[in-house]
XYZ file of C-alpha atoms in Angstrom:
300
model
C 0.592 -22.544 -11.228
C 1.133 -20.211 -8.972
C 2.555 -17.964 -11.501
C 0.231 -18.484 -14.056
C -2.603 -17.188 -11.400
C -0.553 -14.330 -10.548
C -0.348 -12.944 -13.752
C -4.489 -12.594 -14.354
C -4.548 -9.951 -11.559
C -6.683 -7.956 -12.413
C -8.924 -3.625 -18.478
C -4.992 15.469 -21.872
C -4.804 18.762 -22.492
C -7.002 21.737 -21.143
C -9.118 22.430 -18.025
C -12.206 20.418 -16.239
C -15.796 20.662 -17.100
C -18.961 20.605 -15.425
C -21.738 19.262 -17.578
C -25.155 20.735 -17.932
C -27.794 19.390 -20.291
C -24.919 19.282 -23.324
C -23.282 16.220 -21.052
C -21.989 13.831 -23.766
C -23.895 10.522 -24.256
C -23.770 7.395 -25.679
C -25.935 7.143 -28.798
C -26.884 3.530 -29.307
C -29.020 2.750 -32.837
C -31.122 -0.543 -33.245
C -29.978 -3.325 -35.502
C -26.418 -1.415 -35.906
C -22.972 -3.055 -34.560
C -19.965 -0.936 -32.998
C -16.711 -2.735 -32.756
C -13.702 -2.621 -30.167
C -10.211 -3.901 -29.767
C -9.334 -4.509 -25.812
C -5.621 -5.015 -25.423
C -4.585 -5.805 -21.628
C -1.177 -6.221 -20.889
C 0.294 -7.211 -17.241
C 3.493 -7.092 -16.347
C 4.184 -8.782 -12.375
C 7.646 -8.580 -10.749
C 8.027 -10.933 -7.696
C 10.457 -10.430 -4.769
C 10.241 -13.327 -2.033
C 12.775 -12.954 0.011
C 14.390 -16.604 0.211
C 12.200 -18.373 -2.304
C 13.781 -15.616 -4.935
C 12.467 -13.315 -7.312
C 10.701 -13.869 -10.539
C 8.893 -11.548 -13.317
C 6.036 -12.624 -16.214
C 4.559 -10.858 -18.923
C 1.208 -11.039 -20.421
C -0.674 -9.718 -23.408
C -4.705 -10.561 -23.970
C -6.295 -8.878 -27.018
C -10.097 -9.120 -27.793
C -11.787 -8.297 -31.133
C -15.373 -7.471 -29.447
C -18.827 -6.692 -31.069
C -21.440 -5.231 -29.816
C -24.650 -6.363 -32.305
C -27.444 -3.847 -30.992
C -30.666 -5.381 -30.728
C -33.432 -2.589 -29.311
C -32.738 0.810 -27.553
C -35.560 2.100 -25.285
C -36.498 5.423 -24.645
C -33.842 6.567 -22.374
C -31.452 5.186 -24.833
C -30.219 2.196 -23.116
C -29.600 -0.696 -25.182
C -29.693 -4.383 -25.460
C -26.961 -6.006 -27.559
C -25.248 -9.467 -28.163
C -21.582 -9.254 -27.077
C -19.584 -11.445 -29.187
C -15.787 -12.452 -28.939
C -14.648 -12.407 -32.513
C -11.149 -12.965 -31.970
C -8.836 -13.806 -28.913
C -5.022 -13.680 -28.702
C -2.682 -14.219 -25.702
C 1.088 -14.346 -24.827
C 2.509 -15.190 -22.028
C 6.318 -15.108 -20.885
C 7.429 -16.284 -17.807
C 10.762 -17.389 -15.700
C 12.522 -20.107 -16.968
C 11.550 -19.927 -20.667
C 7.768 -20.796 -20.208
C 6.327 -18.993 -23.080
C 2.263 -19.512 -24.656
C 1.154 -18.114 -27.680
C -2.285 -18.436 -28.931
C -4.370 -16.927 -31.687
C -7.803 -17.924 -32.615
C -7.321 -16.994 -36.125
C -3.900 -18.839 -36.472
C -4.071 -21.650 -39.334
C -1.527 -23.359 -36.662
C -3.161 -25.960 -34.177
C -2.357 -25.036 -30.805
C 0.126 -26.867 -28.926
C 1.282 -26.985 -25.237
C -0.128 -25.293 -22.507
C -2.361 -23.225 -25.481
C -3.644 -26.423 -26.759
C -5.172 -27.364 -23.007
C -6.388 -24.407 -23.064
C -8.560 -24.031 -26.325
C -11.586 -25.283 -25.247
C -11.620 -22.475 -22.638
C -10.790 -20.104 -25.401
C -13.393 -21.725 -27.945
C -16.406 -21.463 -25.608
C -15.778 -17.754 -25.391
C -15.900 -17.338 -29.150
C -18.740 -19.970 -29.592
C -20.994 -17.983 -27.103
C -23.385 -14.619 -27.305
C -23.570 -12.640 -24.189
C -26.529 -10.378 -23.210
C -25.237 -6.833 -22.450
C -27.364 -3.963 -21.209
C -25.612 -0.317 -21.338
C -27.547 2.895 -20.426
C -26.680 6.378 -22.378
C -24.341 6.962 -19.633
C -22.085 3.758 -19.994
C -23.892 2.223 -17.093
C -23.636 -1.472 -17.686
C -26.836 -2.887 -15.829
C -26.509 -6.461 -16.756
C -24.435 -8.888 -18.347
C -25.793 -12.592 -19.210
C -24.351 -15.617 -20.148
C -26.044 -18.371 -22.104
C -26.843 -21.349 -19.511
C -25.213 -23.656 -22.013
C -22.050 -21.445 -21.891
C -22.009 -21.231 -18.072
C -22.122 -25.432 -17.843
C -19.533 -25.805 -20.030
C -17.289 -23.276 -18.433
C -17.935 -25.045 -14.687
C -16.838 -28.416 -16.325
C -13.428 -27.146 -17.835
C -10.847 -27.178 -14.997
C -8.145 -25.713 -17.383
C -10.114 -22.429 -16.759
C -9.633 -22.175 -13.435
C -6.671 -20.040 -13.436
C -8.473 -17.608 -15.849
C -11.702 -18.029 -14.484
C -11.669 -13.664 -14.166
C -12.402 -13.629 -17.683
C -14.882 -16.748 -17.960
C -17.614 -15.816 -15.302
C -20.583 -12.969 -15.787
C -17.877 -10.554 -13.417
C -14.939 -11.167 -15.801
C -17.183 -10.434 -19.408
C -18.851 -7.656 -17.216
C -15.480 -6.343 -16.698
C -14.569 -6.600 -20.452
C -18.101 -4.610 -21.235
C -17.104 -1.604 -18.690
C -13.751 -1.561 -20.378
C -15.479 -0.377 -23.706
C -18.577 1.532 -22.114
C -16.804 4.722 -20.673
C -19.126 5.841 -17.888
C -19.979 9.754 -18.410
C -20.494 12.234 -16.065
C -23.862 12.812 -15.035
C -25.593 16.219 -15.359
C -23.841 18.824 -13.033
C -20.806 16.794 -12.411
C -17.475 16.729 -14.147
C -16.172 13.042 -13.038
C -17.570 9.623 -13.065
C -16.986 6.871 -10.508
C -17.306 3.224 -11.114
C -16.619 0.456 -8.803
C -13.608 -1.642 -9.264
C -13.118 -4.978 -7.878
C -11.033 -7.705 -8.903
C -10.394 -11.346 -7.218
C -6.864 -12.518 -7.287
C -6.461 -16.117 -5.921
C -3.211 -14.712 -4.494
C -2.915 -11.112 -4.240
C -6.414 -11.153 -2.608
C -9.259 -9.064 -3.106
C -8.718 -5.402 -4.932
C -11.864 -2.928 -4.258
C -12.333 0.649 -4.989
C -12.997 2.882 -7.241
C -12.475 4.303 -10.770
C -12.821 7.744 -11.747
C -12.970 9.585 -15.262
C -12.574 12.973 -14.609
C -13.231 15.468 -17.719
C -10.242 16.992 -18.924
C -11.542 19.722 -21.766
C -12.675 19.208 -25.366
C -11.253 19.223 -28.739
C -14.075 19.796 -31.094
C -16.695 17.373 -30.595
C -14.340 15.158 -28.732
C -14.568 15.016 -25.080
C -11.314 13.748 -23.232
C -11.200 12.587 -19.558
C -8.182 11.677 -17.602
C -8.676 8.323 -14.280
C -7.670 7.954 -11.246
C -8.003 5.182 -8.654
C -8.533 4.598 -5.367
C -7.893 0.897 -3.946
C -7.735 -1.324 -1.162
C -7.103 -4.685 -0.591
C -8.183 -7.894 1.777
C -7.429 -11.371 1.775
C -9.576 -13.959 -0.639
C -10.225 -16.579 2.366
C -11.730 -18.815 -0.723
C -8.672 -18.960 -2.499
C -7.203 -21.302 0.178
C -9.928 -23.945 -0.685
C -8.859 -23.710 -4.481
C -7.520 -27.280 -5.358
C -5.915 -25.501 -8.381
C -3.832 -23.255 -5.932
C -0.725 -25.513 -4.376
C -0.092 -22.427 -1.912
C -2.457 -20.084 0.227
C -2.523 -16.705 -0.824
C -0.899 -13.611 0.615
C -1.428 -13.137 4.130
C -2.225 -9.838 5.368
C -1.902 -8.207 1.984
C -1.395 -4.425 1.999
C -1.442 -1.649 -1.244
C 1.935 0.669 -0.414
C 1.422 2.298 -4.074
C -1.051 2.872 -6.284
C -1.305 4.899 -9.614
C -3.217 5.462 -12.439
C -2.347 7.521 -15.925
C -3.915 7.385 -19.367
C -6.601 9.296 -21.421
C -9.991 8.688 -22.980
C -11.325 10.429 -25.954
C -15.222 10.441 -26.604
C -16.970 11.494 -29.736
C -20.055 13.600 -28.455
C -21.583 14.126 -32.095
C -21.264 9.816 -32.731
C -21.832 9.093 -29.200
C -18.973 6.611 -28.751
C -15.646 6.029 -27.307
C -12.965 6.203 -29.894
C -10.165 5.396 -27.560
C -8.896 4.741 -23.920
C -5.670 3.990 -22.259
C -5.753 2.928 -18.691
C -2.201 2.322 -17.029
C -2.054 0.586 -12.926
C 0.699 0.692 -11.258
C 0.387 -1.515 -8.023
C 2.628 -2.788 -5.159
C 1.465 -4.878 -2.999
C 3.026 -6.363 0.453
C 2.517 -9.463 2.632
C 3.823 -13.038 3.215
C 3.974 -16.085 1.454
C 4.576 -19.460 2.759
C 6.082 -17.776 5.832
C 8.451 -15.408 3.827
C 7.779 -11.769 2.916
C 6.644 -10.953 -0.798
C 6.716 -7.961 -2.481
C 4.961 -7.503 -5.599
C 4.677 -4.996 -8.056
C 1.860 -4.994 -11.209
C 1.724 -2.760 -14.009
C -1.066 -3.290 -16.199
C -2.537 -1.408 -19.436
C -5.773 -1.726 -20.802
C -6.148 -0.124 -24.406
C -9.456 0.125 -26.218
C -10.140 1.461 -29.443
C -12.921 1.658 -31.819
C -12.562 -0.358 -35.286
């Protein structure tokens, strides 16, 4: 259970541009659809002194549909967000592996079978999202029946980040590239991820203009994070150990790129690569954890 929780930590060329009236914007149209594939890969390495070292690798792919219901005069859309397909692949030390594909004909077995009700909850429900023309995610609302169902599924607890309003909001924010305001060359979005062992990671994710190629506007990322203990994690009955004591971020980098088609008014693709190193104490032993996470979003 410890390693399972750890897996889900935490989805250019040319000079910069200061945008005026020609700042690129999302162009939403009522009664239309947008589809994106969101692929998140996380590699986790832990060195826990006497407890030894281990590594895990997780891949999660979501095929997401935005069914746009309406667009107001400012360009803000209200849409239904639907997860059409889920694929998960997890490999951990000791040969533990879980593979799940919601489109597969085979009946899930083992851990995948235990988590199937959680995946089905995501697939069976429609979530309301409100996004501005800049890409600001103003609202993510889960159906009441979805919230009730998830609260009654203990197996979802280790992956609850994906199954809450904040988790589904993060999916929407991974798709909705936040564009610079007029007179600016970059956009800043708050970054907030809770992990039951590592703690609470907060800070800012910045996308800065990095030139254009025709209608394609290019951006590059930067990140600034801090970490603090998650005090509520100690009360979680599904986590058999306490969270990291006195966690510290000793290294953090963000690389990648994003391309936005200004003529079409949509993101074509983005790639964000995070590399974090944290230290702390776990069960009286010093721990060093390295997290490499890549989130790729592609228009379909």
